[in-house]
Backbone as a ProteinNet text record, in pm:
[ID]
protein_1_A
[PRIMARY]
XXXXXXXXXXXXXXXXXXXXXXXXXXXXXXXXXXXXXXXXXXXXXXXXXXXXXXXXXXXXXXXXXXXXXXXXXXXXXXXXXXXXXXXXXXXXXXXXXXXXXXXXXXXXXXXXXXXXXXXXXXXXXXXXXXXXXXXXXXXXXXXXXXXXXXXXXXXXXXXXXXXXXXXXXXXXXXXXXXXXXXXXXXXXXXXXXXXXXXXXXXXXXXXXXXXXXXXXXXXXXXXXXXXXXXXXXXXXXXXXXXXXXXXXXXXXXX
[TERTIARY]
-2199.8	-2305.9	-2318	-2309.8	-2330.3	-2208.6	-2085.8	-1972.7	-1927.7	-1981.7	-1945.3	-1812.9	-1743.6	-1616.4	-1631.6	-1530.3	-1534.4	-1401.3	-1402.6	-1285.6	-1308.9	-1209.4	-1217.3	-1205.3	-1225.9	-1207.8	-1067.2	-968.9	-831.3	-797.2	-861.9	-841.3	-875.7	-990.4	-1032	-938	-890	-798.1	-663	-623.2	-499	-505.4	-623.8	-643.3	-633	-682.7	-678.2	-545.4	-484.6	-358.6	-262.6	-187.4	-96.7	-6.6	29.5	129.6	71.3	-62	-121.2	-73.5	-25.8	18.5	168.3	225.9	369.8	455.2	577.6	666.1	784.9	799.2	903.8	992.2	1120.4	1210	1243.6	1323	1355	1419.7	1484.5	1552.4	1459.9	1337.3	1240.5	1245.8	1310.3	1317.4	1182.4	1128.6	996.5	1013.9	984	1003.6	888.6	793.2	693.1	745.2	858.6	930.3	958.8	914.5	929.8	1073.8	1173.2	1310.2	1358.9	1285.8	1327.4	1234	1119.7	1015.6	1064.1	1159.9	1209	1283	1320.1	1389	1291.8	1159.7	1061	1014.6	1034.8	994.3	847.8	779.3	638.9	627.1	508.7	488.5	497.9	542.7	556.9	428.4	430.3	311.1	345.6	246.1	276.9	318	382.1	417.4	289.2	292.6	175.1	120.9	211	167.1	101	129	89.6	-62.9	-139	-284.2	-335.2	-282.3	-329.7	-293.6	-178.9	-139.1	-233	-266.4	-355.6	-492.6	-546.9	-677.9	-678.9	-572.7	-565.3	-559.5	-486.3	-479.5	-612.1	-702.4	-830.2	-929.4	-934.4	-1041.1	-1002.1	-876.2	-836.7	-724.1	-692.9	-587.4	-628	-533.3	-558.2	-627.4	-589.3	-647.6	-725.7	-849	-935.1	-879.6	-841.2	-786.6	-903.2	-875.3	-980.3	-1049.3	-979.9	-1041.3	-1162.1	-1152.6	-1259.3	-1384.9	-1366.7	-1481.5	-1546.7	-1461.3	-1519.5	-1597	-1546.2	-1614.9	-1744.4	-1746.4	-1861.6	-1967.6	-1931.4	-2028.9	-2057.3	-1958.6	-1979.7	-2030.9	-1964.1	-2003.7	-2111.9	-2130.7	-2233.6	-2212.2	-2087.9	-2059.8	-2057	-2086.3	-2082.3	-1946.6	-1909.1	-1785.1	-1775.1	-1888.9	-1888	-1854.3	-1898.8	-1873.3	-1725	-1669.6	-1526.3	-1437.5	-1475.5	-1394.9	-1409.3	-1527.6	-1549.1	-1470	-1458.8	-1388.4	-1239	-1196.5	-1054.5	-1004.2	-1089.9	-1050.1	-954.4	-859.1	-756.6	-723.6	-631	-583.7	-429.8	-378.1	-233	-198.7	-71.3	-20.5	69.2	43.9	128.1	169.2	276.3	330	284.6	240.7	201.1	260.7	289.6	339.7	227.6	247.3	142.9	173.1	93.5	105.8	247.5	315.1	446.4	558.3	518.4	618	673.7	619.5	668.5	592.2	658.3	589.5	515.2	391.5	308.1	246.7	249.7	192.8	43.1	-31.9	-175.7	-238.7	-351.3	-426.7	-499.6	-481.1	-539.3	-618.6	-717.5	-795.9	-739.3	-724.1	-666.2	-769.3	-768.7	-865.2	-783.4	-781.3	-698.7	-766.4	-686.5	-736.4	-689.6	-781.7	-750.6	-798	-715.7	-751.2	-678.5	-710.3	-652.7	-515	-437.5	-304.7	-322.5	-420	-436.1	-467.8	-542.9	-569.1	-445.1	-362	-241.5	-147.8	-142.6	-63.5	-109.7	-240.5	-292.8	-256.5	-271.7	-238.5	-92.6	-6	139.8	171.9	100.2	119.3	89.8	-13.1	-53.7	53.1	132.9	240.5	372.3	372.5	490.3	583.7	532	608.7	560.2	640.2	606.4	585	471.2	453.4	432.3	520.9	516.6	506.7	384.2	373.2	461.4	473.3	559.9	506	375.5	312.9	219.7	196.1	110.8	-17.6	-53.9	-172.8	-298.2	-408.1	-535	-567.1	-544.1	-572.4	-489.1	-361.3	-273.7	-317	-354.9	-391.8	-520.1	-609	-726	-706.5	-585.2	-558.2	-561.9	-617.4	-628.5	-506.7	-456.9	-347.3	-382.3	-318.1	-339.3	-250.2	-318.9	-244.5	-186.7	-261.8	-220.4	-314.6	-271.1	-350.6	-372.7	-500.6	-529.4	-539.4	-475.9	-469.3	-537.7	-623.9	-694.3	-683.3	-638.8	-623.6	-760.2	-775.5	-898.3	-896.8	-774.4	-764.9	-793.1	-741.5	-759.7	-791.6	-895.4	-937.3	-827.1	-749.1	-640.8	-525.4	-512.4	-405.6	-442	-404.9	-428.1	-299	-294.5	-173.4	-211.2	-139.1	-147.4	-18.7	-27.8	92.8	94.8	204	326.2	309.9	394.7	398.5	431.6	367.1	396.6	341.6	249.2	190.5	81.2	16.7	-88.8	-220.7	-324	-459.4	-553.7	-652.9	-751	-882.3	-976.6	-1107.8	-1133	-1160.2	-1182.1	-1310.6	-1298.9	-1413.4	-1430.6	-1342.9	-1362	-1360	-1278.5	-1269.4	-1397	-1488.1	-1610.1	-1719.2	-1707.2	-1814.1	-1815.6	-1930.2	-1937	-1901.8	-1839.2	-1808.1	-1937.4	-1940.1	-2057.8	-2159	-2128.8	-2220.1	-2229.6	-2348.5	-2371.2	-2398.9	-2421.5	-2447.8	-2359.1	-2326.5	-2241.1	-2275.4	-2260.8	-2270.2	-2134	-2115.5	-1987.4	-2007.7	-1939.3	-1964.1	-1845	-1867.7	-1766.7	-1660.5	-1692.1	-1589.8	-1605.9	-1504.6	-1499.7	-1617.9	-1643.5	-1755.6	-1888.5	-1905.2	-2030.2	-2046.8	-1935.8	-1948.5	-1988.3	-1922.1	-1952.9	-2095.8	-2138.4	-2275.5	-2377.8	-2355.6	-2445.9	-2458.1	-2348.9	-2353.9	-2421.9	-2387.4	-2444	-2595.6	-2642.3	-2785.8	-2869.9	-2808.5	-2884.1	-2846.4	-2723.7	-2670.9	-2623.5	-2629.9	-2581.6	-2427.9	-2363.2	-2218.6	-2186.7	-2091.1	-2058	-1906.2	-1856.2	-1713.5	-1695.8	-1575.7	-1554.7	-1448.7	-1462.5	-1359.2	-1234	-1117.5	-991.5	-970.5	-1015.3	-980.7	-1079.4	-1207.3	-1304.6	-1383.9	-1475.8	-1570.7	-1507.4	-1388.5	-1326.3	-1212.1	-1208.5	-1100.5	-1145.1	-1110.5	-1135.4	-1022.3	-907.1	-790.1	-822.6	-762	-787.1	-749.2	-656.3	-614.8	-722.9	-828.4	-930.9	-1049.8	-1052.3	-1172	-1191.7	-1090.6	-1114	-1183.3	-1169.4	-1233.1	-1386.3	-1430.7	-1575.7	-1644.3	-1568.9	-1618.2	-1735.1	-1722.1	-1813.6	-1948.2	-1966.3	-2097.6	-2197.1	-2314.1	-2417.5	-2485.5	-2479.6	-2537.9	-2451.4	-2421.5	-2339.7	-2415.8	-2443.8	-2514.7	-2408.3	-2416.5	-2327.3	-2383.2	-2334.1	-2390.9	-2304.2	-2316.9	-2233.5	-2303.7	-2229.9	-2291.2	-2389.3	-2489.4	-2593.4	-2548.5	-2436.8	-2389.3	-2339.8	-2303.2	-2262.1	-2141	-2045.1	-1927.2	-1966.5	-2045.9	-2086.7	-2165.8	-2264.7	-2346.4	-2271.9	-2180.6	-2097.7	-2008.7	-1953.5	-1871.9	-1951	-2076.3	-2162.1	-2183.7	-2213.6	-2230.9	-2105.2	-1992.4	-1861.1	-1833	-1851.6	-1819.4	-1909.6	-2035.6	-2129.3	-2078.9	-2029.9	-1980.1	-1851.2	-1762.8	-1634.5	-1645	-1739.5	-1757.4	-1842.8	-1916.7	-2008.6	-2142.7	-2194.4	-2320.5	-2424.8	-2549.2	-2666.3	-2700.9	-2697.7	-2723.9	-2874.3	-2917.5	-3059.4	-3073.2	-3167.7	-3186.7	-3297.7	-3270.2	-3375.2	-3389.4
-1632.5	-1566.9	-1629.3	-1760.3	-1825.2	-1798.9	-1804.5	-1795.5	-1650.3	-1560.7	-1417.8	-1381.4	-1474.2	-1447.1	-1356.9	-1284.8	-1197.3	-1195.1	-1130.1	-1118.3	-1138.7	-1122.4	-1131.8	-1278	-1299.1	-1432.5	-1478.4	-1382.7	-1418.9	-1452.9	-1388.5	-1418.7	-1561.6	-1604.6	-1742.6	-1838.6	-1806.1	-1892.9	-1905.8	-1795.7	-1800.8	-1892.2	-1900.2	-1994.8	-2138.2	-2167.4	-2303.3	-2336.5	-2241.5	-2257.4	-2144.9	-2161.3	-2054.3	-2003.5	-2086.9	-2045.3	-1955.8	-1937.6	-1846.7	-1707.1	-1643.1	-1506.6	-1499.2	-1614.5	-1612.9	-1645.2	-1598.6	-1627.8	-1703.5	-1833.9	-1912.3	-1966.6	-1951.7	-1999.4	-2144.4	-2199.9	-2340.4	-2388.6	-2298.5	-2331.6	-2322.3	-2281.6	-2273.6	-2140	-2040.5	-1910.6	-1837.7	-1789.8	-1722.3	-1571.3	-1519.9	-1376.1	-1289.7	-1354.5	-1277	-1208.6	-1256.6	-1194.7	-1048.5	-952.2	-812.4	-773.6	-840.4	-804.7	-848.5	-947.7	-1000.5	-957	-900.9	-870.8	-781.4	-690.6	-598.6	-664.5	-793.3	-866.7	-901.7	-899.2	-927.1	-795.8	-773.5	-646.9	-654.7	-539.5	-531.4	-556.6	-605.4	-621.5	-491.4	-495.5	-371.3	-302.3	-172.4	-89.7	9.5	52.6	151.7	283.4	366.6	502.3	577.2	653.6	725.9	820.8	866	956.5	885.4	757.9	688.3	688.1	663.9	661.8	798.5	906	1038	1070.2	1024.7	1046.8	976.5	849.5	775.7	839.2	878.5	939.5	1072.1	1150.6	1276.7	1252.3	1152.4	1122.5	1090.5	1022.8	982.8	1097	1177.7	1274.8	1416	1449.4	1589.8	1627.3	1534	1560.9	1654.3	1699.3	1790.7	1717.3	1594.5	1514.4	1395.4	1379.9	1272.3	1136.9	1045.1	916.4	827.3	729.4	639.7	564.2	545	473.8	551.9	684.2	766.4	753	757.4	741.1	603.9	501.7	366.3	357.9	417.7	413.4	492.7	607.5	692.7	644.6	603.1	578	428.9	345.4	202.2	139.5	177.4	120.9	200.1	326.7	403.5	463.1	476.9	535.6	689.7	750.3	891.3	930.6	1055.6	1107	1093.6	1123.1	1120.5	977.6	874.9	737.2	703.6	743.4	717.6	789.2	912	986.6	928.8	885.7	830.4	706.7	622.6	495.4	505.9	621.6	640.1	575.7	551.3	484	573.7	513.5	591.9	531.4	601.5	562.6	547.9	443.3	428.1	350.3	349.6	268.3	158.9	37.6	-74.9	-158.7	-229.4	-316.8	-461.7	-528.7	-670.8	-744.9	-871.4	-950	-991.8	-975.8	-1019.9	-1161.4	-1213.1	-1350.6	-1382	-1283	-1300.9	-1290.4	-1263.9	-1252.4	-1111.7	-1017.6	-881	-798.1	-709.2	-627.6	-513.2	-497.7	-393.1	-303.9	-172.6	-75.5	-69.8	-81.7	-85.6	21.6	83.5	172.8	83	124	42	126.9	63.2	119	66.7	155.4	115.6	121.9	17.4	11.4	-2.5	96.8	90.1	17.9	-48.3	-110.9	-20.9	60.9	162.5	119	131.7	95.5	181.3	170.8	259.6	204.2	297.2	257	150.7	159.2	59.6	-78.2	-83.4	-212.5	-271.5	-187.7	-234.5	-289.3	-217.1	-259.7	-397.6	-415.5	-542.7	-656.9	-633.4	-736.5	-778	-678.4	-709.5	-777.7	-745.6	-808.2	-955.6	-992.7	-1132.5	-1216.9	-1153.7	-1230.8	-1213.8	-1146.2	-1131.3	-1016	-920.3	-807.4	-683.3	-576.3	-451.2	-345.3	-277.7	-164.8	-44.3	50.1	167.7	293.1	360.3	489.6	595.7	710.4	814.8	861.6	862	907.1	797.2	798.7	696.1	756.7	873.4	933.3	863.2	882.5	818.6	869.7	999.7	1050.2	980.9	964	896.9	753.3	682.7	543.7	525.6	632.8	624.4	687.5	724.2	775.3	666.7	697.4	597.5	596.7	476	458	352.6	359.8	257.2	138.2	26.5	-97.9	-160.6	-158.3	-215.3	-162.9	-177.3	-125.8	-244.2	-267.6	-367.5	-295.3	-352.1	-294.2	-385.2	-326.7	-405.4	-330.1	-403.5	-347.5	-339.3	-235	-223.3	-318.4	-349.1	-427.1	-574.3	-631.6	-774.4	-799.2	-882.5	-908.6	-981.6	-1058.1	-1138.7	-1054.6	-929.3	-844.2	-768.5	-830.9	-770.2	-783.2	-696.9	-697	-641.7	-692.3	-632.7	-562.7	-434.5	-348.1	-291.8	-321.3	-393.7	-545.1	-619.8	-763.6	-801.9	-904.6	-954.6	-864.1	-772.8	-685.7	-753	-674.3	-729.3	-731.7	-769.7	-786.1	-681.5	-641.9	-546.4	-567.3	-478.4	-486.9	-355.6	-360.5	-239	-169.1	-39.2	40.6	41.6	-25.1	-35	102.9	193.4	327.6	411.4	366.6	439.2	408.3	303.5	262.4	357.8	417.2	512.1	451.1	528.9	484.6	449.6	337.6	293.9	217.9	194.3	114.1	-26.4	-82.3	-220.5	-317	-264.2	-352.2	-309.7	-405.9	-376.3	-480.1	-439.7	-528.5	-571.4	-704.4	-757.3	-818.3	-757.4	-801.9	-881.6	-939.9	-1022.3	-935.9	-818.4	-737.9	-591.4	-513.4	-373.3	-296.6	-329.9	-258.1	-287.4	-411.3	-442.8	-354.1	-338.1	-260.1	-115.3	-55.1	82	96.1	-4.2	-0.6	-11.6	-94.3	-111.5	19.7	81.8	207.5	314.4	324.4	430.4	414.3	292.9	268.3	264.8	222.7	202.5	288.8	342.9	421.6	335.4	201.3	113.7	106.9	96.4	80.7	-51.5	-47.2	-165.4	-177.9	-296.6	-324	-452	-469.6	-580.8	-678.7	-807.2	-906.6	-867.6	-913.3	-869.1	-924.5	-1047.9	-1108.6	-1208.2	-1170.6	-1258.7	-1336.7	-1419.4	-1482.3	-1590.1	-1637.1	-1736.2	-1681.7	-1548.6	-1486	-1416.7	-1482	-1422	-1453.2	-1379.3	-1404.3	-1389.2	-1474	-1472.9	-1335.2	-1269.5	-1139.3	-1032.1	-1041	-943	-975.3	-1091.7	-1135.8	-1040.2	-990.4	-897	-771.4	-733.3	-612.8	-626	-753	-783.1	-816.9	-825.3	-879.8	-794.7	-662.4	-576.8	-552.8	-610.2	-591	-700	-653.6	-745.1	-817.2	-752.9	-811.8	-782.8	-890	-875.7	-937.5	-853.4	-898.5	-953	-1077.7	-1136.1	-1118.9	-1023.9	-984.5	-1041.6	-1171.5	-1240.6	-1251	-1289.2	-1307.8	-1422.9	-1416.1	-1517.3	-1631.4	-1695	-1811	-1912	-2026.5	-2135.2	-2095.7	-2031.6	-1992.3	-1887.7	-1789.9	-1686.8	-1737.9	-1826.8	-1884.4	-1980.8	-2055.9	-2145.7	-2059.9	-1949.7	-1862.9	-1801.3	-1763.1	-1708.1	-1805.5	-1932.2	-2033.2	-2054.7	-2061.3	-2080	-1970.9	-1842.4	-1727.7	-1721.8	-1758.9	-1753.8	-1843	-1964.1	-2055.2	-2004.1	-1949.9	-1907.2	-1784.2	-1694.5	-1578.5	-1607.4	-1718	-1754.3	-1690.9	-1678.4	-1615.5	-1720.8	-1684.7	-1771.1	-1720.6	-1807.7	-1769.3	-1756.5	-1638.9	-1611.9	-1572	-1633.6	-1604.1	-1503.7	-1398.1	-1295.1	-1266.8
3460.7	3535.7	3673.3	3685.3	3813.9	3909.6	3856.4	3942.9	3966.1	3881.9	3896.6	3844.2	3772.4	3711.9	3587.1	3550	3439.2	3366.8	3249.3	3171.5	3024.9	2944.1	2803.8	2755	2623.1	2568.6	2588.1	2573	2586.4	2738.6	2830.7	2973.2	2996.7	2945.8	2962.8	2897.1	2774.8	2703.9	2778.4	2838.6	2916.1	3032.6	3097.7	3208.5	3160.3	3042	2990.2	2927.1	2858.6	2790.7	2823.6	2928.6	2978.1	2875.3	2773.4	2674.1	2567.3	2565.4	2467.2	2490.8	2384.8	2396.7	2434.4	2460.1	2490.5	2366.9	2368.8	2257.5	2315.5	2281.2	2340.3	2223.4	2235.3	2130.2	2146.1	2058	2060.5	2187.6	2257.6	2383.7	2501.5	2479	2588.2	2661	2601.2	2670.7	2645.2	2754.5	2750.4	2732.3	2616.5	2590.8	2651.1	2712.3	2783.5	2908.9	2955.1	3068.5	3032.3	3111.9	3080	3047.1	3111.3	3092.1	2952.8	2896.7	2766.1	2652.6	2688.4	2591.6	2482.8	2513.2	2412.7	2302.2	2321.6	2211.2	2095.9	2121.7	2016.5	1963.7	1839	1772.3	1743	1757.6	1713.6	1564	1520.7	1379	1306.3	1181.8	1106	1077	1070.8	1040.9	932.4	851.2	748.3	809.3	730.3	776	812.9	925	968	862.8	766.7	665	539.2	529.3	406.9	385.3	488.9	479.7	434.6	492	461.5	313.7	269.3	126.2	29.8	62	-27	-30.5	82.8	83.1	11.1	19.5	-47.9	-201.3	-246.3	-387.8	-446.2	-366.3	-416.6	-414.4	-304.2	-282.3	-297.2	-279.6	-272.3	-368.4	-461.3	-556.5	-668.4	-743.4	-858.8	-976.7	-993.5	-1105.6	-1043.1	-1085.5	-1034.5	-1092.1	-1005.7	-1054.4	-1104.2	-1189.4	-1240	-1126.8	-1017.7	-903.9	-848.6	-847.5	-796.1	-881.4	-1012.5	-1106.7	-1085.5	-1067	-1042.4	-913.9	-809.1	-681.1	-680.9	-750.6	-749.3	-847	-965.4	-1069.9	-1091.4	-1075.6	-1088.4	-961.2	-849.1	-717.8	-652.2	-690.9	-633.6	-497.7	-457.1	-323.9	-329.7	-217.8	-203.2	-143.9	-169.7	-120.5	30.7	102.5	248.3	297.2	222.5	261.1	245.4	130.8	105.3	207.9	241.3	335.9	477.2	515	646.6	668.5	568.1	579.6	544.4	500.9	470.7	346.1	250	130.5	51.6	-19.2	-87.9	-222.8	-291	-424.4	-416	-482	-488.1	-613.4	-648.8	-755.9	-698.6	-733.5	-683.5	-809.5	-793.1	-901	-873.4	-978.8	-971.5	-1092.6	-1079	-1193.1	-1283.4	-1415.1	-1511.5	-1552.6	-1657.2	-1698.7	-1755.6	-1803.9	-1864.1	-1758.6	-1636.4	-1525.6	-1517.7	-1596.3	-1590.9	-1492.1	-1424	-1327	-1394.7	-1357	-1416.9	-1307.5	-1330.4	-1241.2	-1257	-1146.7	-1158	-1063.2	-1105.8	-1020.4	-915.4	-793.4	-682.8	-587.6	-524.1	-419	-283.6	-189	-58.1	49.5	133.7	246	375.9	459.9	581.7	693.2	775.1	900.8	1009.9	1057.8	1157.5	1295.5	1395.7	1534.6	1628.1	1758.2	1858.7	1900.3	1959.3	2010.6	2114.9	2203.1	2308.4	2249.5	2138.8	2076.5	2012.9	1951.8	1898.1	2010.2	2122	2234.1	2283.4	2286.3	2338.6	2243.7	2114.2	2014.6	2030.7	2042.5	2058.2	2188.9	2292.3	2427.6	2415.1	2339.5	2331.6	2260.3	2179.8	2112.7	2180	2296.1	2376.3	2337.4	2257.4	2211.4	2286.7	2275.6	2341.1	2227.6	2230.2	2145.4	2237.1	2226.1	2320.7	2242.4	2248.7	2185.7	2259.9	2197.2	2255.7	2391.4	2409	2532.8	2587.1	2716.7	2776.3	2835.1	2790.1	2842.5	2785.1	2847.3	2802.8	2661	2638.1	2502.5	2397.2	2429.8	2338.1	2310.1	2410.8	2396.5	2308.8	2306.3	2222	2088.9	2053.8	1922.1	1819.6	1703.3	1593.2	1509.4	1474.8	1388.2	1282.6	1166.2	1064.5	1094.4	1119.9	1152.1	1026.9	917.9	792.4	687.4	557	445.3	345.7	316.2	212.8	73.7	-19.6	-155.8	-256.9	-337.2	-438.1	-573.4	-673.1	-806	-876	-954.2	-1037.4	-1157.5	-1204.2	-1325.9	-1307.3	-1198.9	-1174.6	-1030.5	-1005.9	-870.9	-792.8	-862.7	-796.9	-755.2	-809.3	-772.9	-641.4	-531.7	-403.1	-318.4	-217.8	-133.2	4.4	106.3	240.2	269.8	300.1	317.7	459	530	490.9	504.3	436.8	449.2	590.8	642	775.6	885.3	855.2	951.8	1033.9	1124.3	1209.3	1136.4	1218.7	1160.9	1219.7	1142.8	1184.9	1110.9	1134.2	1068.5	996.1	868	790.8	840.7	866.2	910.9	1063	1135.5	1278.3	1343.7	1290.6	1350.1	1330.3	1242.7	1213.7	1312.9	1390.8	1483.5	1602	1632.5	1739.9	1878.9	1959.9	2093	2168.6	2236.5	2308.4	2226.7	2099.6	2014	2067.1	2070.7	2116	2004.1	1882.4	1767.7	1653.5	1569.6	1452.9	1343.4	1216	1104.1	1058.5	1047.1	1003.4	864	763.3	627.8	574.1	453.6	390.9	327.6	274.9	208.2	233.6	193.3	218	153.3	20.5	-44.3	24.5	80.6	149	268.4	349	471.9	443.2	343.1	306.7	254.1	177	121.1	234	333.9	441.6	519.4	550	623.7	546.5	417.4	336.7	316.3	314.4	288.6	413.3	524.6	650.7	765.5	762.1	875.3	990.3	979.4	1081.1	1079.3	1195	1197.6	1126.3	1032.6	953.7	937.7	955.6	944.2	856.7	807.9	712.8	770.4	735.5	759.4	686.8	740.5	675.5	536.2	509.4	381.2	331.5	324	271.1	379	331.5	418.8	510	481.1	564.1	651.4	659.3	729.5	861.2	972.4	1104.9	1194.2	1184.1	1265.3	1412.7	1494.8	1639.5	1695.4	1633.5	1684.6	1687.6	1604.6	1598.8	1685.6	1745	1826.9	1944.6	2016	2124.6	2075.9	1951.5	1898.1	1888.3	1893.4	1874.2	2006.5	2114.3	2241.9	2306.7	2293.3	2368.4	2296	2178	2108.8	2154.1	2187.6	2232.2	2111	1997.1	1877.1	1753.2	1679.2	1559.1	1444	1344.2	1222.6	1124.9	1090	990.3	855.5	777.8	653.2	538.6	511	413.7	279.7	179	45	49.6	-32.3	-37.9	-130.1	-94.2	-171.5	-66.2	-113.4	-24.2	68.9	6.7	87.9	194.3	152.4	247.7	362.4	334.5	439.6	530.1	467.8	549.8	642	588.4	671.5	784.5	759.3	863.7	977.2	941.2	1043	1124.2	1053.1	1121.5	1214.3	1170.7	1250.7	1375.2	1352.4	1467.7	1581.6	1541.9	1639.2	1702.9	1619.9	1667	1760.7	1730.4	1816.3	1937.7	1925.5	2038.6	2025.7	1896.6	1873.1	1849.3	1874.8	1831.7	1693	1592.7	1456.7	1437.6	1401.1	1369.8	1223.3	1155.2	1012.6	997.1	924.6	901.6	754.9
[MASK]
++++++++++++++++++++++++++++++++++++++++++++++++++++++++++++++++++++++++++++++++++++++++++++++++++++++++++++++++++++++++++++++++++++++++++++++++++++++++++++++++++++++++++++++++++++++++++++++++++++++++++++++++++++++++++++++++++++++++++++++++++++++++++++++

């Protein structure tokens, strides 16, 4: 405020640590150099069709999967909520206690973000992500960055698809443009429940109350108020305190 300087959290970090966002190999070669940046491949992303297929299986298929009954009657969600957040159904294989692979009915939670946000994430790691077009409309197009998969049978049966992909925030695509406040919850069910009950924009951490990858921090910068809606247990409250400090918020208890 006093010096009149501006910029993002990453701009400030780059001033303090010039190597942030650069990719340097063991020989000291800096792949941030535009001529060499193409040697770093962008992180893998799911097929553009995969998210639509999973959503169709859950909400528009010929046979209602068991995941739909669970979401509607056990969790109490409405169809409009599931459709808004892009929740889907899929079958994934997980190893059981005997080491045998077992097919499980799973609920899928997509991390959807704009092309420009994906480009920015890749730029910070020294890679280039180039969509087919560079128009403003194209840059604001939403794509699925990654899909979180949770089995109905066992809570421990979870997966991030594809392996080694980037990070995002579940429900981020549902926040209206120009919103100044958002609710940040511990899990996907929490975010959908908050929106369904209150109408407030709500998004979820990627992987529980202790998960706040540095890659998603720029996605939270432009909100003037963030409600940390964590579980009312020791882990949740500890996470809320930690996130408040990490994001630079003043923690207020309500």
